[in-house]
Short mmCIF file of C-alpha atoms in Angstrom, two decimals:
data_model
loop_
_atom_site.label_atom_id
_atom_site.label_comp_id
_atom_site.label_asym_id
_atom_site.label_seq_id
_atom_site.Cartn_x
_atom_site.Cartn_y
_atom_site.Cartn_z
CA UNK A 1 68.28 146.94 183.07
CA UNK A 2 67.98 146.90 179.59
CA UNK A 3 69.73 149.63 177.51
CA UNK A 4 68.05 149.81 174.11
CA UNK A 5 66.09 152.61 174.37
CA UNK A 6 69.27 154.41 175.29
CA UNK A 7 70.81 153.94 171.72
CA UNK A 8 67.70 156.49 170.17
CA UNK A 9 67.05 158.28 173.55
CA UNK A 10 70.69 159.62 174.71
CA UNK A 11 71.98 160.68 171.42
CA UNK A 12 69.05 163.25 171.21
CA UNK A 13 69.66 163.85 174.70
CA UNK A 14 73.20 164.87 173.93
CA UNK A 15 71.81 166.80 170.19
CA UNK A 16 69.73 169.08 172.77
CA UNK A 17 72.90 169.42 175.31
CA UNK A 18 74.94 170.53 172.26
CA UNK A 19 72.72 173.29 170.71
CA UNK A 20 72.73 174.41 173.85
CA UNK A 21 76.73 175.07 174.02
CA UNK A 22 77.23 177.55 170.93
CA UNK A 23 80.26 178.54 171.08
CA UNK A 24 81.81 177.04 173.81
CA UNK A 25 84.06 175.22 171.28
CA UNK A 26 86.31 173.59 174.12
CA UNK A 27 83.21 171.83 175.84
CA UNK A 28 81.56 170.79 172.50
CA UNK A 29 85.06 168.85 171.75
CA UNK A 30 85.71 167.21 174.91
CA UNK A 31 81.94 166.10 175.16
CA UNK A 32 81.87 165.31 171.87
CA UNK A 33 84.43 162.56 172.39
CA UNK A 34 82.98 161.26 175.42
CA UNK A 35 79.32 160.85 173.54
CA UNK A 36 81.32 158.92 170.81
CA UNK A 37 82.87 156.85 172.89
CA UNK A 38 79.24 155.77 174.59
CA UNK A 39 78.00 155.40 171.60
CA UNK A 40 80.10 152.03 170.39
CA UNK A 41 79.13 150.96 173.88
CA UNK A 42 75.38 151.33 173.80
CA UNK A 43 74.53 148.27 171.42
CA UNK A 44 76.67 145.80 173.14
CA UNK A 45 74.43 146.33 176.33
CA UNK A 46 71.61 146.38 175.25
CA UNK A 47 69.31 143.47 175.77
CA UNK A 48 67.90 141.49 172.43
CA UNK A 49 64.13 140.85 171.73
CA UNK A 50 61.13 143.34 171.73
CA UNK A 51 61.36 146.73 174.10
CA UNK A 52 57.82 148.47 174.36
CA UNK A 53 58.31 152.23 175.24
CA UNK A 54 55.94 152.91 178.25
CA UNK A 55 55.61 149.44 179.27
CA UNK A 56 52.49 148.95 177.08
CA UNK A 57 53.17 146.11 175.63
CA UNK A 58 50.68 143.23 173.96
CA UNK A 59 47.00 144.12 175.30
CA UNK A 60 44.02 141.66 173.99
CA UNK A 61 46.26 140.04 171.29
CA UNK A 62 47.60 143.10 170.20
CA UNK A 63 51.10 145.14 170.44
CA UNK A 64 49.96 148.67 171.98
CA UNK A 65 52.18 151.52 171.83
CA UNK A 66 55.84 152.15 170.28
CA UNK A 67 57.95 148.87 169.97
CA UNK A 68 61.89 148.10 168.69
CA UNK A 69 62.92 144.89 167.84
CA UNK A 70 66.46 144.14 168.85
CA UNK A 71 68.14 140.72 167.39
CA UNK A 72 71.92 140.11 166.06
CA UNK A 73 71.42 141.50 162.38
CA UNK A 74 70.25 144.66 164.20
CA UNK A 75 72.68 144.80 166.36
CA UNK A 76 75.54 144.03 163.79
CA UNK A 77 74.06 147.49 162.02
CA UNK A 78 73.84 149.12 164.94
CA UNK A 79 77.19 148.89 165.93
CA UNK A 80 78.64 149.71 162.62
CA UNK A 81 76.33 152.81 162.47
CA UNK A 82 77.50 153.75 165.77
CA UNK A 83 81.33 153.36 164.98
CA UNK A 84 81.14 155.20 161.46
CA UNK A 85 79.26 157.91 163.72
CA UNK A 86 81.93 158.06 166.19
CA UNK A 87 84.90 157.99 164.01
CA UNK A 88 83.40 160.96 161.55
CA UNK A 89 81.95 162.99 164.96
CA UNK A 90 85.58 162.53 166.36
CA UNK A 91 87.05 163.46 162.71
CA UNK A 92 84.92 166.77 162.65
CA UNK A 93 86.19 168.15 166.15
CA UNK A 94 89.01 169.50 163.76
CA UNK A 95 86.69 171.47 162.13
CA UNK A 96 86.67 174.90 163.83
CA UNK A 97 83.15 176.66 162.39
CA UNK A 98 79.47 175.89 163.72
CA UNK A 99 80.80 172.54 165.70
CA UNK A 100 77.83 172.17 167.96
CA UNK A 101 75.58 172.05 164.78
CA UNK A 102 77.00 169.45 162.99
CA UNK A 103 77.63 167.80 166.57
CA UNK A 104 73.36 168.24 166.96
CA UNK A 105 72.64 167.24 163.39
CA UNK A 106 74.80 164.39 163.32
CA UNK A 107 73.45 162.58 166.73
CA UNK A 108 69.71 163.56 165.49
CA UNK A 109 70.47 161.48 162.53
CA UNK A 110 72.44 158.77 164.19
CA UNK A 111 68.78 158.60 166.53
CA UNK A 112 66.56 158.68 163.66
CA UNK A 113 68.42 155.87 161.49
CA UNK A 114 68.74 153.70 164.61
CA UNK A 115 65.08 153.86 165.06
CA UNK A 116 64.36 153.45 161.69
CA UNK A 117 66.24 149.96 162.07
CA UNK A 118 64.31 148.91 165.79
CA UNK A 119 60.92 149.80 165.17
CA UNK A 120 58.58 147.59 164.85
CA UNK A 121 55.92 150.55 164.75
CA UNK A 122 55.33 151.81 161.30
CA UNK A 123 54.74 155.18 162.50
CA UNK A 124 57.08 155.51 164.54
CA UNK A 125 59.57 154.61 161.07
CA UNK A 126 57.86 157.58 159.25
CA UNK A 127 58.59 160.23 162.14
CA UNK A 128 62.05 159.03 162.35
CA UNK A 129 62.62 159.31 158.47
CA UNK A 130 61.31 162.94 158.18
CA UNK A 131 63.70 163.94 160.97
CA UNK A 132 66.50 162.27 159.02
CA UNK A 133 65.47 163.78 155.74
CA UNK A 134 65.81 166.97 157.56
CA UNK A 135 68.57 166.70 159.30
CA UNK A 136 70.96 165.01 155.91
CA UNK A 137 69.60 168.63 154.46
CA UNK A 138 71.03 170.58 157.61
CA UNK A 139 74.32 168.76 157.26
CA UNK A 140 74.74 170.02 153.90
CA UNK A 141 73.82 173.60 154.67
CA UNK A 142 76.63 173.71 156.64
CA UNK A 143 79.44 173.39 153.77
CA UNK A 144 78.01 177.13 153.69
CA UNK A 145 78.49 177.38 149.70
CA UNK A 146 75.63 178.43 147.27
CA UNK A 147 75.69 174.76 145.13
CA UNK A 148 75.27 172.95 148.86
CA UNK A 149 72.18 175.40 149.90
CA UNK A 150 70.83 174.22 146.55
CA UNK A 151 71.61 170.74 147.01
CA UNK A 152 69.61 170.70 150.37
CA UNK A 153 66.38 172.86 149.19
CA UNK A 154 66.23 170.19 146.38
CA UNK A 155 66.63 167.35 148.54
CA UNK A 156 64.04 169.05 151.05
CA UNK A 157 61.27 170.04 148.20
CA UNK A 158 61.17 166.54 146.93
CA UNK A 159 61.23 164.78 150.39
CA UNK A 160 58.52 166.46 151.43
CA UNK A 161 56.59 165.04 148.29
CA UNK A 162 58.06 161.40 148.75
CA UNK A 163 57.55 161.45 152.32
CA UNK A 164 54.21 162.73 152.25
CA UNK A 165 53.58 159.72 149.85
CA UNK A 166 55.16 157.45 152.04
CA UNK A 167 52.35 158.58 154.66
CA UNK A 168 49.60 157.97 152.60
CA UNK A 169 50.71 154.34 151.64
CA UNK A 170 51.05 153.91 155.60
CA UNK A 171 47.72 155.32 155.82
CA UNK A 172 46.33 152.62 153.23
CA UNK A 173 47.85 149.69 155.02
CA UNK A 174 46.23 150.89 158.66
CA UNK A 175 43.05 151.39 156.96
CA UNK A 176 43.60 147.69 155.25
CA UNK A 177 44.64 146.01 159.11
CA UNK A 178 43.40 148.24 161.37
CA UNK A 179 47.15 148.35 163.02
CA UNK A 180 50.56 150.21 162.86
CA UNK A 181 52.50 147.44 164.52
CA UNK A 182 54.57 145.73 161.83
CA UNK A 183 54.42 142.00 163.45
CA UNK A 184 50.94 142.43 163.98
CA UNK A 185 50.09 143.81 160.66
CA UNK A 186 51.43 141.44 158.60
CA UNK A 187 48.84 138.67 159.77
CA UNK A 188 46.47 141.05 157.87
CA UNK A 189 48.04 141.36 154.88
CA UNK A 190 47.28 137.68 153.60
CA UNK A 191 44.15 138.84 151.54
CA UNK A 192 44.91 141.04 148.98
CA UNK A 193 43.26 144.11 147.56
CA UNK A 194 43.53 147.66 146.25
CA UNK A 195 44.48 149.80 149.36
CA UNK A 196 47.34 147.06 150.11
CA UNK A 197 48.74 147.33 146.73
CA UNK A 198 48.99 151.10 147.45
CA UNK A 199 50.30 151.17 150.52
CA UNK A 200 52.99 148.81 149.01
CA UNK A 201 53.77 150.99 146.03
CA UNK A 202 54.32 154.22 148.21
CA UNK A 203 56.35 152.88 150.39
CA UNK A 204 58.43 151.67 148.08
CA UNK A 205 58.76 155.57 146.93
CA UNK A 206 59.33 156.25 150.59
CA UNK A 207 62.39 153.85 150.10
CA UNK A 208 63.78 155.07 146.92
CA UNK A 209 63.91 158.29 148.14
CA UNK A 210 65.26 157.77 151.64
CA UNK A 211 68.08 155.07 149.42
CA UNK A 212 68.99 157.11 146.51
CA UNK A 213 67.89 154.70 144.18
CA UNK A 214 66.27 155.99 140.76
CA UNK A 215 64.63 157.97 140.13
CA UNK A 216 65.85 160.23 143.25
CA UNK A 217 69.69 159.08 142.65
CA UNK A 218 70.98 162.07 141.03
CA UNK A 219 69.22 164.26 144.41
CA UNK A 220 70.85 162.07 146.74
CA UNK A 221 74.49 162.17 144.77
CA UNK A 222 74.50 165.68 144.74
CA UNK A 223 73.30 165.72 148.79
CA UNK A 224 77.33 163.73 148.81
CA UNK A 225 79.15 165.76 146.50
CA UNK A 226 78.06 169.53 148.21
CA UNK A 227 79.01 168.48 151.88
CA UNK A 228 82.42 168.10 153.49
CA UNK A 229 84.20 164.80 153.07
CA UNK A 230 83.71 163.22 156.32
CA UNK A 231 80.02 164.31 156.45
CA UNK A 232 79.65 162.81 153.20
CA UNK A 233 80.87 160.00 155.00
CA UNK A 234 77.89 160.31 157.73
CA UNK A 235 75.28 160.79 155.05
CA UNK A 236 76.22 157.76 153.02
CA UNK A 237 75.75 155.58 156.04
CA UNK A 238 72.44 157.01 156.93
CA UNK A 239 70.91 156.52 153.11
CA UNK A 240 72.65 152.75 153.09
CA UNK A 241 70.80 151.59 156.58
CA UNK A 242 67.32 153.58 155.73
CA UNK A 243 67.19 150.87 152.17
CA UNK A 244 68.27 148.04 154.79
CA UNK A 245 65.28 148.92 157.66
CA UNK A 246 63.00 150.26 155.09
CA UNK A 247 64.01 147.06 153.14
CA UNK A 248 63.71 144.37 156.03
CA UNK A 249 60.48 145.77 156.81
CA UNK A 250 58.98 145.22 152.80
CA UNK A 251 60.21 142.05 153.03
CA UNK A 252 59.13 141.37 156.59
CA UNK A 253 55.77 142.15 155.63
CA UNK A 254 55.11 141.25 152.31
CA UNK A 255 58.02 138.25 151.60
CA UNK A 256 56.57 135.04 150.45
CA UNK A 257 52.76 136.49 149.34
CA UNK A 258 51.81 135.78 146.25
CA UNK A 259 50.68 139.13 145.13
CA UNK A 260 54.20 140.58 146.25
CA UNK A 261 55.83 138.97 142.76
CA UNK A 262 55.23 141.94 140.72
CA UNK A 263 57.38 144.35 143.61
CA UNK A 264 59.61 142.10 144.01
CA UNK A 265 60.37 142.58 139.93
CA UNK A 266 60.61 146.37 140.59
CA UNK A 267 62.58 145.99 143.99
CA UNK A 268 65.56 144.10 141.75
CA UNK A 269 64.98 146.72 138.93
CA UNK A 270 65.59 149.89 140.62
CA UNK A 271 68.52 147.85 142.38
CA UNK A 272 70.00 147.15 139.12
CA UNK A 273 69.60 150.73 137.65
CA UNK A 274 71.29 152.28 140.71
CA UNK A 275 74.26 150.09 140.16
CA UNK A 276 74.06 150.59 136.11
CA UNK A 277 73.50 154.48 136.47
CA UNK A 278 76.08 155.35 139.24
CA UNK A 279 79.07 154.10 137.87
CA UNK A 280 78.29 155.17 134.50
CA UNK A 281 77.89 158.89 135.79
CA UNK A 282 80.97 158.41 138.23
CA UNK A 283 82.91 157.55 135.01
CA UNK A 284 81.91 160.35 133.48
CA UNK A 285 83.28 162.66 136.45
CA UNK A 286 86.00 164.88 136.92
CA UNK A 287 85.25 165.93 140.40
CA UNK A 288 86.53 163.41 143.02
CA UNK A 289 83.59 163.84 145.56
CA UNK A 290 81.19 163.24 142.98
CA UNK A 291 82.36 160.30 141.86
CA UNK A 292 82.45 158.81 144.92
CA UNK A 293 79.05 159.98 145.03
CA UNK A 294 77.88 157.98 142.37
CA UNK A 295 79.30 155.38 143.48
CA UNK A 296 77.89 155.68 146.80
CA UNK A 297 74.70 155.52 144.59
CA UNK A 298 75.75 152.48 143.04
CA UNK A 299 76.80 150.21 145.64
CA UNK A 300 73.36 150.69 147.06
CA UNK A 301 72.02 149.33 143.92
CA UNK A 302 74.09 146.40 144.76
CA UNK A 303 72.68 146.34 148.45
CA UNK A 304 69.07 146.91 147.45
CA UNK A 305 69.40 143.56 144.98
CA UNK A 306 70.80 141.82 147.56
CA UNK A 307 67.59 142.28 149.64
CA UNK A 308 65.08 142.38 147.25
CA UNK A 309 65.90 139.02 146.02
CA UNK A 310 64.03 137.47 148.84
CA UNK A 311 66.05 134.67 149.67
CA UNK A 312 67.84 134.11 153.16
CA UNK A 313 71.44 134.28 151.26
CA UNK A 314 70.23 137.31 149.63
CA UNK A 315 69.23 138.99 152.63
CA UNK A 316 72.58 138.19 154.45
CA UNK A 317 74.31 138.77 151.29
CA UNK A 318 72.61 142.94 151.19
CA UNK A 319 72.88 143.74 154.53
CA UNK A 320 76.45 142.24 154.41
CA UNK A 321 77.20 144.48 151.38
CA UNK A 322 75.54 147.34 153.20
CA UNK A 323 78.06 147.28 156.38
CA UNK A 324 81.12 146.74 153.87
CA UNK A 325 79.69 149.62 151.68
CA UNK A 326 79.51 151.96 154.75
CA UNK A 327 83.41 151.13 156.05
CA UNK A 328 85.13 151.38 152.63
CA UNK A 329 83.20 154.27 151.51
CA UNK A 330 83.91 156.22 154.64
CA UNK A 331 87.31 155.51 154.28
CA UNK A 332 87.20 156.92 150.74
CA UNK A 333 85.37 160.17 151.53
CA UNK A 334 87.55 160.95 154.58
CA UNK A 335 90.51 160.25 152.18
CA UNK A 336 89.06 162.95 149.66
CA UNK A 337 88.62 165.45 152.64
CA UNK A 338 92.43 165.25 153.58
CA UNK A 339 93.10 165.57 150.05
CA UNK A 340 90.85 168.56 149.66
CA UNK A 341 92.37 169.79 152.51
CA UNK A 342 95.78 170.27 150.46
CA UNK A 343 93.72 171.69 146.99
CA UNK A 344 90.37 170.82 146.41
CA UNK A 345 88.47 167.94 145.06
CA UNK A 346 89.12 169.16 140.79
CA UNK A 347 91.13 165.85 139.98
CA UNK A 348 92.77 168.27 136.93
CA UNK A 349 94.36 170.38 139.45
CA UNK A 350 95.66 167.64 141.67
CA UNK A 351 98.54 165.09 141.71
CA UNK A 352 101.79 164.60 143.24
CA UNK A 353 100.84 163.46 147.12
CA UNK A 354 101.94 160.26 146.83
CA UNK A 355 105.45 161.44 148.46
CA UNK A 356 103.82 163.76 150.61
CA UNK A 357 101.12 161.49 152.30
CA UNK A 358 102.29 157.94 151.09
CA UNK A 359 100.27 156.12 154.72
CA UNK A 360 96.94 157.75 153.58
CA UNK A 361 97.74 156.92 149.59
CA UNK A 362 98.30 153.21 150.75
CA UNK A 363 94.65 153.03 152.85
CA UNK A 364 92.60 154.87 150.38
CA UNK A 365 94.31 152.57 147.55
CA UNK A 366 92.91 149.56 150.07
CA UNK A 367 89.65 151.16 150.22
CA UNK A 368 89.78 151.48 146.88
CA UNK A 369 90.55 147.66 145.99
CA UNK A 370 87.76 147.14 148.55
CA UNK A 371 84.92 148.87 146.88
CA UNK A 372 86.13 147.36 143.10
CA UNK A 373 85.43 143.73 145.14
CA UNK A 374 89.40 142.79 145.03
CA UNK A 375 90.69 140.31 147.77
CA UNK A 376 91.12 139.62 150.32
CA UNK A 377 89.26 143.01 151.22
CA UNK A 378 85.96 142.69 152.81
CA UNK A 379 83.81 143.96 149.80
CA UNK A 380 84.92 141.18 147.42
CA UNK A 381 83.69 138.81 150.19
CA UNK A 382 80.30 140.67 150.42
CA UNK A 383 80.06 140.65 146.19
CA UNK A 384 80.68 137.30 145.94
CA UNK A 385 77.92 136.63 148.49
CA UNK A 386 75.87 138.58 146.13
CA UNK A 387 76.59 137.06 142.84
CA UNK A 388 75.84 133.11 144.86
CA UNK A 389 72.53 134.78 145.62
CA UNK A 390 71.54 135.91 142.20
CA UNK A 391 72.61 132.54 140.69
CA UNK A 392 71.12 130.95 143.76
CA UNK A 393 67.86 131.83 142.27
CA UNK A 394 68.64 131.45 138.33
CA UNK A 395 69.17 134.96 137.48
CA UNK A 396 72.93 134.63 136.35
CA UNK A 397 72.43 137.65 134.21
CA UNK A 398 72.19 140.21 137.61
CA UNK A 399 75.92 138.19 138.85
CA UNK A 400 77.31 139.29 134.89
CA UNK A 401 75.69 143.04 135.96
CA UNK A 402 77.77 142.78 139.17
CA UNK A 403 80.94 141.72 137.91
CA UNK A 404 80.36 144.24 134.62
CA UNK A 405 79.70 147.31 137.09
CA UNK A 406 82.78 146.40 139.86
CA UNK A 407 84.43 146.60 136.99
CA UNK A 408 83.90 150.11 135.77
CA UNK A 409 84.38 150.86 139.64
CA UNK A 410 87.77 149.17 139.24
CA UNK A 411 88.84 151.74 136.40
CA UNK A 412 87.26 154.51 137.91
CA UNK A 413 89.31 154.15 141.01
CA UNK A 414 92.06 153.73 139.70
CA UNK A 415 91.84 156.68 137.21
CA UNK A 416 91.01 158.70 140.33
CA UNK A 417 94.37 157.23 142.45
CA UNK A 418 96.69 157.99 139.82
CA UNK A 419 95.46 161.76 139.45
CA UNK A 420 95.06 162.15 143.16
CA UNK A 421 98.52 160.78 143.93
CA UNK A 422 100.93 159.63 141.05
CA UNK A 423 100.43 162.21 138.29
CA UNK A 424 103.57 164.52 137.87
CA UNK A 425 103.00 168.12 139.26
CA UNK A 426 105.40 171.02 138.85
CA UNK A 427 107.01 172.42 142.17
CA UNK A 428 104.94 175.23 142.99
CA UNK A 429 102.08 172.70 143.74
CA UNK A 430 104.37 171.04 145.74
CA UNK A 431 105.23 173.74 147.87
CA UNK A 432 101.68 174.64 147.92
CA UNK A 433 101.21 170.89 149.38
CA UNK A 434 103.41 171.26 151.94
CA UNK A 435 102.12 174.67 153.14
CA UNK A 436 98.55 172.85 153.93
CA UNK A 437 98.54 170.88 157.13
CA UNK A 438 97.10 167.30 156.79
CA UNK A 439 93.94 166.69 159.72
CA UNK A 440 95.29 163.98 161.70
CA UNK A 441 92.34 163.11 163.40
CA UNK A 442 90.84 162.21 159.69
CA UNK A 443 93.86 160.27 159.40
CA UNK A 444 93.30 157.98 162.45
CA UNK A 445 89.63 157.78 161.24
CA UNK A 446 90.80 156.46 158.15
CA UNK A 447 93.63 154.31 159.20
CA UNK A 448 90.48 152.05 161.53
CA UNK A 449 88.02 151.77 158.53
CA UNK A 450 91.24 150.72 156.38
CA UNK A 451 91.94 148.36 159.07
CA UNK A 452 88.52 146.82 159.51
CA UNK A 453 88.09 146.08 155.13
CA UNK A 454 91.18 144.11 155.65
CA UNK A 455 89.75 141.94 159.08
CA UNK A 456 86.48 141.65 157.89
CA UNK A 457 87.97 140.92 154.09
CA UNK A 458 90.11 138.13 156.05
CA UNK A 459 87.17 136.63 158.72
CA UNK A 460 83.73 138.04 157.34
CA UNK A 461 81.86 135.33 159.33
CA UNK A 462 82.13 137.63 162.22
CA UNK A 463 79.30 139.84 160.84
CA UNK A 464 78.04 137.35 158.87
CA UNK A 465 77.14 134.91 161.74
CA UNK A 466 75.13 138.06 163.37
CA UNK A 467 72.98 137.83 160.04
CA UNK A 468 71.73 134.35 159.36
CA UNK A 469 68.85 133.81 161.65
CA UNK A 470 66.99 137.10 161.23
CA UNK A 471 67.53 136.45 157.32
CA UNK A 472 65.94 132.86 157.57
CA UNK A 473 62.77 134.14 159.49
CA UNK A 474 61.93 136.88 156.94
CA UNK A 475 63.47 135.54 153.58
CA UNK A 476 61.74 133.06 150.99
CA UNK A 477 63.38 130.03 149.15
CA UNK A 478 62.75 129.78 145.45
CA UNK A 479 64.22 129.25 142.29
CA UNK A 480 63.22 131.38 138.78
CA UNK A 481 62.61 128.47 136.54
#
């Protein structure tokens, strides 16, 4: 029996069971662990190659019907999205208000991003990403403060403009190939013309907006910096692996045609401002969530040049950079929600916890090193993939980008950790500390992300093995000259 349909099918099972249990606290917790624990299991029994829902299948030549594609580099995202999802559903049973909903919303969006990642039905993509744009706006709404109602209306109003765009380029390239099946359209895409550049263009608005790359970056960091720490965690992950299926499907469609050059300049671009723009605002902050939020925002850019250079290393290189980006930043924004827990996120009115927490000081200092590309943690190994890309290809000037930004990210971190943990603080705050319970379950969350930077920092060729041969069917060799 093959399992994949499972990984979309019994999480929204289990959303519907849950909405169903308000306020039956005790049941929501104990099932909520047992979903999380099926969840890891799902992808490894699964079955690769192409699933058709229905049993449709290929009919005169052509795919009929809804169809996933299941290889390795799926599967390697898969399971990372399902063990972020576990740790951060497991993290929030501490949380005592409106469990079931963020239990509902959170396995609604775990469905929808999986999908997004299988399909190989373009429709099928777009109903998935609505649900998730939805659903990262219901997450928020539950912080239940005014600036996170805001945050979510905004994030609504303009999805509904981006997604509705992201229709209408879907509805140019059906009209160009008379198909919604992504292997089957892209033998139809070999002659240009108008309605295919169109279709191209929106969905690469579909993509910025789902990512968080410019011009929507500012919507998405404010979607982080309004929700609780570990959902921020959860919504991260979702925006990273939307730019890596909505990515791998650009690329599996349009890599390698000639009138694809001219995307593939603005692909890199808006990669490059993300990285440029969100760790020049997350300098600029003084509110911890928010700059991780930005730089959330700029480690996509990182990701999205990674895949929009084209090339088989660049390809492994993003989606590489996509599943370290997810671990460490988790790490980090479960780290600020224990320290929020003991006063807020206003790095002013903090300091002092190194004494007090000094196990959750030393992981978030790893994640920290992690996300500034330090070894042996698993995001320098993931950067330097990145920067051989970019010079694989002569463009040495995106690797002196890199190393310019990770450095900023360097300093900002470690601004952050020394106001977080080793700035002196009178003894009233220190009683104050003490008085505020740390969650422990957020602390066992943390303490496996912290753990997998370091193994994957130390032996990254177990993802990176997972990655190679989907990344040589879909990528392009070529050198800028």
């Amino acid at each position: 029996m093959n399992y994949l349909p499972m990984i979309i099918v019994f999480p929204l099972i289990m959303a519907i069971i849950m909405n169903l249990l308000h306020g039956k606290e005790k049941a929501v917790k104990y099932i909520t662990f047992i979903t999380a624990a099926i969840l890891i299991v799902l992808p490894f029994i699964s079955q690769y190659g192409y699933y058709y829902f229905g049993g449709h299948g290929v009919v005169d030549g052509w795919v009929s019907g809804i169809a996933y594609l299941y290889n390795p580099a799926k599967q390697a995202v898969i399971v990372t999205l399902s063990l972020i999802a576990s740790l951060v559903l497991i993290t929030g049973m501490g949380e005592k208000l409106k469990n079931n909903m963020f239990v509902t919303l959170s396995l609604m969006g775990f469905a929808s991003i999986a999908a997004i990642v299988l399909a190989d039905d373009i429709f099928n993509l777009y109903v998935f990403f609505e649900i998730v744009s939805i659903v990262q706006a219901g997450l928020v709404f539950l912080s239940g403060t005014e600036e996170a109602y805001k945050a979510g209306l905004r994030y609504m109003i303009m999805g509904n403009v981006a997604a509705a765009l992201m229709l209408l380029g879907i509805a140019f390239l059906l009209a160009s190939t008379g198909t919604l099946n992504i292997t089957d359209m892209k033998n139809y895409l070999l002659v240009d013309n108008p309605m295919i550049y169109g279709g191209l263009l929106l969905l690469i608005i579909g993509l910025a907006y789902g990512a968080g790359l410019p011009p929507f970056h500012n919507v998405k960091a404010d979607l982080y910096a309004r929700s609780k720490g570990f959902i921020s965690a959860m919504l991260q992950t979702y925006s990273k692996f939307v730019l890596v299926g909505l990515m791998l499907i650009i690329l599996k469609l349009f890599n390698g045609l000639d009138y694809f050059a001219s995307a593939h300049g603005v692909l890199i671009a808006l990669g490059v401002l993300a990285m440029v723009f969100g760790v020049v605002m997350a300098l600029l902050q003084s509110d911890y969530k928010k700059l991780l939020a930005y730089h959330a925002i700029s480690q996509g850019g990182y990701v999205a040049t990674g895949l929009a250079l084209g090339t088989p290393l660049g390809i492994v290189a993003g989606i590489f950079h996509a599943i370290n980006h997810v671990i460490y930043k988790s790490a980090l924004f479960l780290g600020a929600y224990i320290v929020s827990c003991k006063r807020g996120s206003n790095l002013h009115k903090l300091g002092g916890l190194l004494p007090l927490m000094p196990s959750v000081a030393f992981m978030v200092l790893c994640a920290k090193l992690a996300i500034s590309g330090i070894p042996p943690f698993n995001g320098f190994q993931s950067k330097w993939m990145l920067a051989q890309a970019a010079m694989q290809v002569n463009m040495p000037e995106i690797t002196i980008i890199m190393i310019i930004v990770s450095i900023g990210t360097f300093v900002s971190m470690m601004k952050a950790f020394y106001l977080i943990y080793l700035k002196p603080v009178d003894e009233e705050t220190l009683k104050e500390y003490e008085n505020k319970e740390v969650p422990k379950l957020a602390v066992f969350s943390l303490f496996v992300l912290t753990a997998l930077c370091i193994i994957i920092g130390i032996y990254p060729d177990i993802v990176i093995n997972y990655l190679w041969d989907y990344a040589k069917e879909i990528g392009v060799n070529y050198y800028l000259k």
